[in-house]
Amino acid sequence: MITLSPAVVDHYVAEDGRSAVMVGTQVAVVSALATVVLKTLLEGPQSLADLAVSVTEALGPPPAGVSAQQPVASAVAALVELGAVHEKFAG
Amino acid sequence: MSRSVTVRAIDVTVRLTILGEDPAALERAVRSAWSRCLALDSQADSVVSLTAGVGLDEGDDVVTGDSPALVMERLTQRVTLAGVQAGAGELLMLHAAALAHPRTGQTAVMAASSGTGKTTLAADLGDRWCYVTDETAAISADDALVPYPKPLSVVTPGHPKRQCSPDDLGLRPLEGAARPRLLLLLERRASLAEAELELLPLPEALALLAEHTSYLDTLDRPLHRMGDLILACGGLRRVTYAGTEQLHEVLAEALGDPT
């Protein structure tokens, strides 16, 4: 399951669909896809599949030949690196 | 015999007790340099107390050094720190110079890293624009700029920075309220014929401006506070310039001719 980190202080979504997220004292620019991921996680923990559904609903289907989960997994990895989300694997 | 001077540092009152070598002379120097920040204790809701003097023992709330010039330089830093610490959780504080239009109070807030030229531009342009601050632009939740017309710290090679009173430099005083209406991120580049402006997309503006803040994470919804400021100013513009007169043209274009 993927959860929003308690270290996220604030999240500001701009009109172009991208956003800035503040984690601790650091502020980073977030892509439109990762913005949808963060907004969805505000509702509670999500699986990668659930996030892929939210992203597809918000931004449309992925390019042909690309699975819906693939870009979402990349976005989640980047957000984990930022410290904005946590990813927990079933034991 | 101790002497005392009370100054206003952003939104807090600081009471300075002056001891050590020749306290009378140091008191005169403090009163002169801090002429636009002098305050009455009776105005204060809360007071920060510091002790200052030449040749004192070190301590948390003691500002000392082996010369009056060094004490004055350290005092400016320590008083500013007290002001910034007191503003945490309430004020959006930017490492920025601020100059206001003398008739409208509309203010240019110019964020820049240390050593980029905030003090120089305040000194150069403060004869035409009203001097609000050369160091910390503090904005309240209701969009008001809290003036902090501190001494300007002027580089003196081989010596502590000289603490110059804005009165002695002939800087125009602020009369009335200051409202932030132009927000700039300054970059210097030699040999530019004229200033170059770039309006930054909002997510980038938030990330870049955050690098020039103090205690941003102590605010409620800090990115939204910064976002409100950026939108009220029509965006954050990166301005690359060679000399302060180019900046004057940028300010006059945006806020109107101050003369």
mmCIF file of C-alpha atoms in Angstrom:
data_model
loop_
_atom_site.group_PDB
_atom_site.id
_atom_site.type_symbol
_atom_site.label_atom_id
_atom_site.label_comp_id
_atom_site.label_asym_id
_atom_site.label_seq_id
_atom_site.Cartn_x
_atom_site.Cartn_y
_atom_site.Cartn_z
ATOM 1 C CA MET A 1 0.000 0.000 0.000
ATOM 2 C CA ILE A 2 1.105 3.544 -0.707
ATOM 3 C CA THR A 3 0.519 6.245 1.882
ATOM 4 C CA LEU A 4 1.129 9.942 2.206
ATOM 5 C CA SER A 5 4.037 10.751 4.490
ATOM 6 C CA PRO A 6 3.284 12.745 7.667
ATOM 7 C CA ALA A 7 6.324 14.818 6.683
ATOM 8 C CA VAL A 8 4.255 16.488 3.951
ATOM 9 C CA VAL A 9 3.600 20.003 5.259
ATOM 10 C CA ASP A 10 1.620 21.402 2.329
ATOM 11 C CA HIS A 11 0.685 20.689 -1.285
ATOM 12 C CA TYR A 12 -0.218 23.443 -3.740
ATOM 13 C CA VAL A 13 -1.799 22.556 -7.077
ATOM 14 C CA ALA A 14 -1.379 25.084 -9.888
ATOM 15 C CA GLU A 15 -3.768 25.721 -12.779
ATOM 16 C CA ASP A 16 -1.607 23.754 -15.206
ATOM 17 C CA GLY A 17 -2.134 20.596 -13.129
ATOM 18 C CA ARG A 18 1.392 20.509 -11.742
ATOM 19 C CA SER A 19 2.086 21.269 -8.126
ATOM 20 C CA ALA A 20 4.616 22.072 -5.457
ATOM 21 C CA VAL A 21 4.913 19.880 -2.386
ATOM 22 C CA MET A 22 6.604 20.802 0.867
ATOM 23 C CA VAL A 23 8.217 17.879 2.702
ATOM 24 C CA GLY A 24 9.823 19.019 5.933
ATOM 25 C CA THR A 25 11.578 22.215 4.896
ATOM 26 C CA GLN A 26 12.121 21.254 1.252
ATOM 27 C CA VAL A 27 9.829 22.331 -1.582
ATOM 28 C CA ALA A 28 9.800 20.388 -4.847
ATOM 29 C CA VAL A 29 7.966 20.756 -8.149
ATOM 30 C CA VAL A 30 5.723 17.795 -8.964
ATOM 31 C CA SER A 31 4.503 16.634 -12.388
ATOM 32 C CA ALA A 32 0.818 16.555 -13.284
ATOM 33 C CA LEU A 33 0.769 12.765 -12.935
ATOM 34 C CA ALA A 34 2.463 12.803 -9.544
ATOM 35 C CA THR A 35 0.088 15.596 -8.502
ATOM 36 C CA VAL A 36 -2.876 13.293 -9.118
ATOM 37 C CA VAL A 37 -1.107 10.607 -7.069
ATOM 38 C CA LEU A 38 -0.645 13.000 -4.145
ATOM 39 C CA LYS A 39 -4.209 14.270 -4.316
ATOM 40 C CA THR A 40 -5.529 10.708 -4.344
ATOM 41 C CA LEU A 41 -3.386 9.729 -1.376
ATOM 42 C CA LEU A 42 -4.967 12.538 0.632
ATOM 43 C CA GLU A 43 -8.078 10.349 0.656
ATOM 44 C CA GLY A 44 -6.153 7.503 2.303
ATOM 45 C CA PRO A 45 -3.775 4.630 1.490
ATOM 46 C CA GLN A 46 -3.972 3.355 -2.073
ATOM 47 C CA SER A 47 -2.661 0.421 -4.049
ATOM 48 C CA LEU A 48 -0.712 1.003 -7.216
ATOM 49 C CA ALA A 49 -3.689 -0.265 -9.200
ATOM 50 C CA ASP A 50 -6.023 2.210 -7.480
ATOM 51 C CA LEU A 51 -3.634 5.062 -8.207
ATOM 52 C CA ALA A 52 -3.428 4.005 -11.858
ATOM 53 C CA VAL A 53 -7.235 4.190 -12.096
ATOM 54 C CA SER A 54 -7.233 7.700 -10.570
ATOM 55 C CA VAL A 55 -4.520 8.892 -12.924
ATOM 56 C CA THR A 56 -6.310 7.468 -15.959
ATOM 57 C CA GLU A 57 -9.553 9.149 -14.912
ATOM 58 C CA ALA A 58 -7.795 12.489 -14.417
ATOM 59 C CA LEU A 59 -5.346 12.532 -17.311
ATOM 60 C CA GLY A 60 -6.658 9.997 -19.801
ATOM 61 C CA PRO A 61 -5.258 6.610 -20.829
ATOM 62 C CA PRO A 62 -1.504 6.092 -21.196
ATOM 63 C CA PRO A 63 0.171 5.976 -24.613
ATOM 64 C CA ALA A 64 -0.336 2.805 -26.622
ATOM 65 C CA GLY A 65 1.895 -0.003 -25.494
ATOM 66 C CA VAL A 66 2.374 1.449 -22.001
ATOM 67 C CA SER A 67 0.600 -0.086 -19.051
ATOM 68 C CA ALA A 68 -1.353 2.311 -16.852
ATOM 69 C CA GLN A 69 0.666 1.272 -13.809
ATOM 70 C CA GLN A 70 4.106 1.814 -15.309
ATOM 71 C CA PRO A 71 4.254 5.650 -15.237
ATOM 72 C CA VAL A 72 2.418 5.658 -11.909
ATOM 73 C CA ALA A 73 5.046 3.341 -10.412
ATOM 74 C CA SER A 74 7.753 5.726 -11.643
ATOM 75 C CA ALA A 75 5.952 8.699 -10.108
ATOM 76 C CA VAL A 76 5.538 6.867 -6.817
ATOM 77 C CA ALA A 77 9.245 6.008 -6.794
ATOM 78 C CA ALA A 78 10.100 9.672 -7.310
ATOM 79 C CA LEU A 79 7.739 10.717 -4.521
ATOM 80 C CA VAL A 80 9.257 8.101 -2.203
ATOM 81 C CA GLU A 81 12.681 9.577 -2.995
ATOM 82 C CA LEU A 82 11.313 13.009 -2.044
ATOM 83 C CA GLY A 83 10.009 11.635 1.219
ATOM 84 C CA ALA A 84 6.449 12.564 0.293
ATOM 85 C CA VAL A 85 5.030 9.041 0.268
ATOM 86 C CA HIS A 86 5.731 5.691 1.837
ATOM 87 C CA GLU A 87 5.352 2.370 0.090
ATOM 88 C CA LYS A 88 4.664 -0.700 2.216
ATOM 89 C CA PHE A 89 4.830 -4.178 0.777
ATOM 90 C CA ALA A 90 2.714 -7.034 2.062
ATOM 91 C CA GLY A 91 4.864 -9.335 4.152
ATOM 92 C CA MET B 1 26.438 52.414 34.786
ATOM 93 C CA SER B 2 24.345 50.561 32.179
ATOM 94 C CA ARG B 3 22.391 52.233 29.458
ATOM 95 C CA SER B 4 19.526 50.889 27.397
ATOM 96 C CA VAL B 5 18.086 51.301 23.924
ATOM 97 C CA THR B 6 14.844 49.766 22.719
ATOM 98 C CA VAL B 7 14.338 48.927 19.055
ATOM 99 C CA ARG B 8 11.620 47.324 16.960
ATOM 100 C CA ALA B 9 12.854 44.274 15.040
ATOM 101 C CA ILE B 10 10.223 43.276 12.483
ATOM 102 C CA ASP B 11 7.324 42.531 14.843
ATOM 103 C CA VAL B 12 9.059 42.244 18.219
ATOM 104 C CA THR B 13 10.529 44.750 20.653
ATOM 105 C CA VAL B 14 14.171 44.236 21.604
ATOM 106 C CA ARG B 15 15.569 45.899 24.710
ATOM 107 C CA LEU B 16 19.339 46.384 24.546
ATOM 108 C CA THR B 17 21.247 46.872 27.788
ATOM 109 C CA ILE B 18 24.607 48.423 26.977
ATOM 110 C CA LEU B 19 27.586 47.654 29.219
ATOM 111 C CA GLY B 20 31.351 47.263 28.930
ATOM 112 C CA GLU B 21 33.855 49.784 27.591
ATOM 113 C CA ASP B 22 32.511 53.322 26.996
ATOM 114 C CA PRO B 23 28.805 52.404 27.022
ATOM 115 C CA ALA B 24 27.843 56.032 26.346
ATOM 116 C CA ALA B 25 29.621 56.018 23.009
ATOM 117 C CA LEU B 26 28.158 52.637 22.043
ATOM 118 C CA GLU B 27 24.681 53.794 23.029
ATOM 119 C CA ARG B 28 25.070 56.850 20.771
ATOM 120 C CA ALA B 29 26.202 54.639 17.904
ATOM 121 C CA VAL B 30 23.261 52.263 18.376
ATOM 122 C CA ARG B 31 20.712 55.084 18.560
ATOM 123 C CA SER B 32 22.140 56.628 15.429
ATOM 124 C CA ALA B 33 22.323 53.457 13.331
ATOM 125 C CA TRP B 34 18.914 52.202 14.493
ATOM 126 C CA SER B 35 17.235 55.597 14.222
ATOM 127 C CA ARG B 36 14.291 54.294 12.236
ATOM 128 C CA CYS B 37 13.694 51.318 14.529
ATOM 129 C CA LEU B 38 13.771 53.070 17.916
ATOM 130 C CA ALA B 39 10.795 52.157 20.083
ATOM 131 C CA LEU B 40 9.321 52.582 23.524
ATOM 132 C CA ASP B 41 9.146 49.647 25.936
ATOM 133 C CA SER B 42 5.630 50.701 26.744
ATOM 134 C CA GLN B 43 4.550 49.821 23.198
ATOM 135 C CA ALA B 44 5.562 46.203 23.615
ATOM 136 C CA ASP B 45 3.400 43.158 24.157
ATOM 137 C CA SER B 46 6.531 41.072 24.541
ATOM 138 C CA VAL B 47 10.164 42.055 24.776
ATOM 139 C CA VAL B 48 13.397 40.257 23.913
ATOM 140 C CA SER B 49 16.278 41.335 26.122
ATOM 141 C CA LEU B 50 19.876 41.426 24.926
ATOM 142 C CA THR B 51 23.062 42.787 26.447
ATOM 143 C CA ALA B 52 25.625 44.459 24.220
ATOM 144 C CA GLY B 53 29.080 45.864 24.840
ATOM 145 C CA VAL B 54 32.769 45.799 24.081
ATOM 146 C CA GLY B 55 34.783 43.257 26.027
ATOM 147 C CA LEU B 56 31.951 41.390 27.740
ATOM 148 C CA ASP B 57 31.864 37.711 28.622
ATOM 149 C CA GLU B 58 30.141 35.599 25.961
ATOM 150 C CA GLY B 59 26.576 34.435 26.590
ATOM 151 C CA ASP B 60 23.396 33.427 24.768
ATOM 152 C CA ASP B 61 21.847 36.865 24.989
ATOM 153 C CA VAL B 62 25.130 38.778 24.967
ATOM 154 C CA VAL B 63 26.485 40.560 21.904
ATOM 155 C CA THR B 64 30.140 41.407 22.338
ATOM 156 C CA GLY B 65 33.456 41.836 20.538
ATOM 157 C CA ASP B 66 36.804 43.534 20.883
ATOM 158 C CA SER B 67 35.758 46.750 19.113
ATOM 159 C CA PRO B 68 32.639 48.934 18.865
ATOM 160 C CA ALA B 69 32.478 48.252 15.107
ATOM 161 C CA LEU B 70 32.431 44.497 15.650
ATOM 162 C CA VAL B 71 29.780 44.797 18.366
ATOM 163 C CA MET B 72 27.652 46.938 16.049
ATOM 164 C CA GLU B 73 27.935 44.390 13.211
ATOM 165 C CA ARG B 74 27.059 41.473 15.496
ATOM 166 C CA LEU B 75 24.242 43.463 17.062
ATOM 167 C CA THR B 76 22.556 43.931 13.693
ATOM 168 C CA GLN B 77 22.772 40.187 13.076
ATOM 169 C CA ARG B 78 21.521 39.258 16.551
ATOM 170 C CA VAL B 79 18.637 41.729 16.588
ATOM 171 C CA THR B 80 17.563 40.567 13.134
ATOM 172 C CA LEU B 81 17.689 36.968 14.347
ATOM 173 C CA ALA B 82 15.478 37.899 17.301
ATOM 174 C CA GLY B 83 12.988 39.492 14.919
ATOM 175 C CA VAL B 84 12.936 36.488 12.606
ATOM 176 C CA GLN B 85 12.570 34.022 15.476
ATOM 177 C CA ALA B 86 9.666 36.009 16.901
ATOM 178 C CA GLY B 87 7.953 36.020 13.498
ATOM 179 C CA ALA B 88 7.969 32.227 13.170
ATOM 180 C CA GLY B 89 4.502 30.758 12.866
ATOM 181 C CA GLU B 90 2.928 34.122 12.015
ATOM 182 C CA LEU B 91 4.789 36.004 9.305
ATOM 183 C CA LEU B 92 5.872 34.929 5.843
ATOM 184 C CA MET B 93 9.505 36.061 5.962
ATOM 185 C CA LEU B 94 11.642 36.465 2.856
ATOM 186 C CA HIS B 95 15.355 37.226 2.600
ATOM 187 C CA ALA B 96 14.588 40.259 0.547
ATOM 188 C CA ALA B 97 14.989 43.973 0.188
ATOM 189 C CA ALA B 98 11.787 45.976 -0.120
ATOM 190 C CA LEU B 99 11.186 49.447 -1.541
ATOM 191 C CA ALA B 100 7.816 51.193 -1.638
ATOM 192 C CA HIS B 101 6.315 53.772 -3.950
ATOM 193 C CA PRO B 102 6.207 56.999 -1.922
ATOM 194 C CA ARG B 103 2.607 57.850 -2.814
ATOM 195 C CA THR B 104 0.823 54.515 -3.203
ATOM 196 C CA GLY B 105 2.760 52.309 -0.763
ATOM 197 C CA GLN B 106 2.887 49.598 -3.404
ATOM 198 C CA THR B 107 6.083 47.730 -2.677
ATOM 199 C CA ALA B 108 8.638 45.794 -4.656
ATOM 200 C CA VAL B 109 9.910 42.786 -2.703
ATOM 201 C CA MET B 110 13.242 41.622 -4.106
ATOM 202 C CA ALA B 111 14.491 38.251 -2.915
ATOM 203 C CA ALA B 112 18.133 37.375 -3.345
ATOM 204 C CA SER B 113 20.881 35.300 -1.786
ATOM 205 C CA SER B 114 23.347 36.893 0.613
ATOM 206 C CA GLY B 115 25.967 38.930 -1.185
ATOM 207 C CA THR B 116 23.855 39.452 -4.294
ATOM 208 C CA GLY B 117 23.324 43.159 -3.660
ATOM 209 C CA LYS B 118 20.175 43.715 -1.593
ATOM 210 C CA THR B 119 21.850 46.358 0.570
ATOM 211 C CA THR B 120 23.430 48.070 -2.440
ATOM 212 C CA LEU B 121 20.138 48.375 -4.272
ATOM 213 C CA ALA B 122 18.388 49.679 -1.160
ATOM 214 C CA ALA B 123 21.118 52.294 -0.720
ATOM 215 C CA ASP B 124 21.169 53.260 -4.411
ATOM 216 C CA LEU B 125 17.410 53.385 -4.997
ATOM 217 C CA GLY B 126 16.287 54.529 -1.554
ATOM 218 C CA ASP B 127 16.550 58.192 -2.509
ATOM 219 C CA ARG B 128 13.592 57.775 -4.847
ATOM 220 C CA TRP B 129 11.766 54.787 -3.340
ATOM 221 C CA CYS B 130 10.821 54.453 0.350
ATOM 222 C CA TYR B 131 13.161 52.207 2.318
ATOM 223 C CA VAL B 132 11.226 49.337 3.911
ATOM 224 C CA THR B 133 14.101 46.908 4.529
ATOM 225 C CA ASP B 134 17.332 45.608 3.029
ATOM 226 C CA GLU B 135 17.210 42.190 4.691
ATOM 227 C CA THR B 136 13.893 40.658 5.772
ATOM 228 C CA ALA B 137 10.544 41.308 4.126
ATOM 229 C CA ALA B 138 7.911 40.044 6.571
ATOM 230 C CA ILE B 139 4.354 39.730 5.302
ATOM 231 C CA SER B 140 1.365 39.258 7.583
ATOM 232 C CA ALA B 141 -1.618 37.026 6.834
ATOM 233 C CA ASP B 142 -3.596 40.095 5.731
ATOM 234 C CA ASP B 143 -1.035 41.052 3.064
ATOM 235 C CA ALA B 144 0.685 43.853 4.981
ATOM 236 C CA LEU B 145 4.462 44.278 4.927
ATOM 237 C CA VAL B 146 5.959 44.787 8.377
ATOM 238 C CA PRO B 147 8.622 47.494 7.897
ATOM 239 C CA TYR B 148 12.108 46.742 9.177
ATOM 240 C CA PRO B 149 14.242 49.795 8.299
ATOM 241 C CA LYS B 150 17.362 48.441 10.013
ATOM 242 C CA PRO B 151 20.861 49.828 9.599
ATOM 243 C CA LEU B 152 22.439 49.002 6.257
ATOM 244 C CA SER B 153 25.535 46.838 6.661
ATOM 245 C CA VAL B 154 28.104 48.294 4.277
ATOM 246 C CA VAL B 155 31.201 46.292 3.377
ATOM 247 C CA THR B 156 34.428 47.876 4.627
ATOM 248 C CA PRO B 157 37.341 45.726 3.400
ATOM 249 C CA GLY B 158 39.423 44.393 6.237
ATOM 250 C CA HIS B 159 36.998 45.637 8.877
ATOM 251 C CA PRO B 160 33.590 44.724 10.265
ATOM 252 C CA LYS B 161 30.734 45.919 8.082
ATOM 253 C CA ARG B 162 29.816 49.519 8.883
ATOM 254 C CA GLN B 163 26.274 49.872 10.224
ATOM 255 C CA CYS B 164 24.812 52.902 8.441
ATOM 256 C CA SER B 165 21.653 54.641 9.483
ATOM 257 C CA PRO B 166 19.150 55.013 6.635
ATOM 258 C CA ASP B 167 18.828 58.632 7.773
ATOM 259 C CA ASP B 168 22.559 59.254 7.258
ATOM 260 C CA LEU B 169 22.314 57.652 3.800
ATOM 261 C CA GLY B 170 19.408 59.928 2.871
ATOM 262 C CA LEU B 171 17.003 57.056 2.277
ATOM 263 C CA ARG B 172 13.397 58.039 1.880
ATOM 264 C CA PRO B 173 11.317 56.978 4.912
ATOM 265 C CA LEU B 174 8.139 54.957 4.542
ATOM 266 C CA GLU B 175 5.012 56.907 5.422
ATOM 267 C CA GLY B 176 1.863 54.820 5.612
ATOM 268 C CA ALA B 177 1.309 51.159 4.896
ATOM 269 C CA ALA B 178 3.385 49.042 2.512
ATOM 270 C CA ARG B 179 1.649 46.398 0.388
ATOM 271 C CA PRO B 180 3.634 43.874 -1.656
ATOM 272 C CA ARG B 181 2.704 44.278 -5.320
ATOM 273 C CA LEU B 182 5.848 43.337 -7.258
ATOM 274 C CA LEU B 183 7.800 40.184 -6.426
ATOM 275 C CA LEU B 184 11.244 39.711 -7.909
ATOM 276 C CA LEU B 185 13.969 37.092 -7.690
ATOM 277 C CA LEU B 186 17.269 38.844 -8.325
ATOM 278 C CA GLU B 187 20.238 37.577 -10.288
ATOM 279 C CA ARG B 188 23.262 39.693 -11.188
ATOM 280 C CA ARG B 189 25.009 39.401 -14.514
ATOM 281 C CA ALA B 190 27.626 41.855 -15.694
ATOM 282 C CA SER B 191 27.423 43.500 -19.111
ATOM 283 C CA LEU B 192 23.670 43.338 -19.611
ATOM 284 C CA ALA B 193 22.391 46.290 -21.628
ATOM 285 C CA GLU B 194 19.048 46.141 -19.862
ATOM 286 C CA ALA B 195 17.351 44.011 -17.246
ATOM 287 C CA GLU B 196 15.788 40.749 -18.378
ATOM 288 C CA LEU B 197 12.555 39.559 -16.811
ATOM 289 C CA GLU B 198 11.120 36.048 -16.801
ATOM 290 C CA LEU B 199 7.711 35.225 -15.318
ATOM 291 C CA LEU B 200 8.082 31.904 -13.532
ATOM 292 C CA PRO B 201 5.412 29.180 -13.583
ATOM 293 C CA LEU B 202 3.749 28.941 -10.177
ATOM 294 C CA PRO B 203 5.161 25.550 -9.059
ATOM 295 C CA GLU B 204 8.706 26.682 -9.927
ATOM 296 C CA ALA B 205 8.054 30.052 -8.281
ATOM 297 C CA LEU B 206 7.044 28.348 -5.035
ATOM 298 C CA ALA B 207 10.087 26.070 -5.038
ATOM 299 C CA LEU B 208 12.542 28.892 -5.827
ATOM 300 C CA LEU B 209 11.037 31.434 -3.452
ATOM 301 C CA ALA B 210 11.011 28.879 -0.627
ATOM 302 C CA GLU B 211 14.826 28.892 -0.769
ATOM 303 C CA HIS B 212 14.728 32.539 0.307
ATOM 304 C CA THR B 213 12.492 32.198 3.352
ATOM 305 C CA SER B 214 12.899 31.770 7.106
ATOM 306 C CA TYR B 215 10.742 29.418 9.202
ATOM 307 C CA LEU B 216 8.426 28.697 6.261
ATOM 308 C CA ASP B 217 7.483 25.286 7.662
ATOM 309 C CA THR B 218 6.144 26.894 10.869
ATOM 310 C CA LEU B 219 3.278 28.570 9.006
ATOM 311 C CA ASP B 220 -0.168 27.103 8.514
ATOM 312 C CA ARG B 221 -0.387 25.983 4.830
ATOM 313 C CA PRO B 222 2.899 27.707 3.945
ATOM 314 C CA LEU B 223 2.754 27.023 0.213
ATOM 315 C CA HIS B 224 -0.714 28.556 0.074
ATOM 316 C CA ARG B 225 0.545 31.642 1.952
ATOM 317 C CA MET B 226 3.363 32.000 -0.576
ATOM 318 C CA GLY B 227 0.961 31.252 -3.429
ATOM 319 C CA ASP B 228 -1.366 34.032 -2.267
ATOM 320 C CA LEU B 229 1.559 36.466 -2.188
ATOM 321 C CA ILE B 230 2.767 35.441 -5.628
ATOM 322 C CA LEU B 231 -0.702 35.811 -7.143
ATOM 323 C CA ALA B 232 -1.276 39.180 -5.424
ATOM 324 C CA CYS B 233 1.931 40.379 -7.091
ATOM 325 C CA GLY B 234 0.956 39.070 -10.521
ATOM 326 C CA GLY B 235 3.554 36.306 -10.329
ATOM 327 C CA LEU B 236 7.195 35.883 -9.356
ATOM 328 C CA ARG B 237 9.586 37.347 -11.881
ATOM 329 C CA ARG B 238 13.237 36.424 -12.121
ATOM 330 C CA VAL B 239 15.093 39.588 -13.031
ATOM 331 C CA THR B 240 18.647 39.442 -14.298
ATOM 332 C CA TYR B 241 20.381 42.786 -14.160
ATOM 333 C CA ALA B 242 23.775 44.424 -14.277
ATOM 334 C CA GLY B 243 23.242 47.613 -12.272
ATOM 335 C CA THR B 244 20.770 49.122 -9.850
ATOM 336 C CA GLU B 245 19.517 51.737 -12.307
ATOM 337 C CA GLN B 246 18.209 48.894 -14.459
ATOM 338 C CA LEU B 247 16.228 47.735 -11.430
ATOM 339 C CA HIS B 248 14.860 51.235 -10.961
ATOM 340 C CA GLU B 249 13.441 51.029 -14.499
ATOM 341 C CA VAL B 250 11.809 47.678 -13.674
ATOM 342 C CA LEU B 251 10.214 49.079 -10.518
ATOM 343 C CA ALA B 252 9.042 52.267 -12.225
ATOM 344 C CA GLU B 253 7.521 50.287 -15.115
ATOM 345 C CA ALA B 254 5.563 48.081 -12.697
ATOM 346 C CA LEU B 255 4.654 50.468 -9.879
ATOM 347 C CA GLY B 256 4.784 53.890 -11.504
ATOM 348 C CA ASP B 257 7.414 56.607 -11.481
ATOM 349 C CA PRO B 258 8.177 57.511 -7.863
ATOM 350 C CA THR B 259 9.421 61.015 -8.635
#
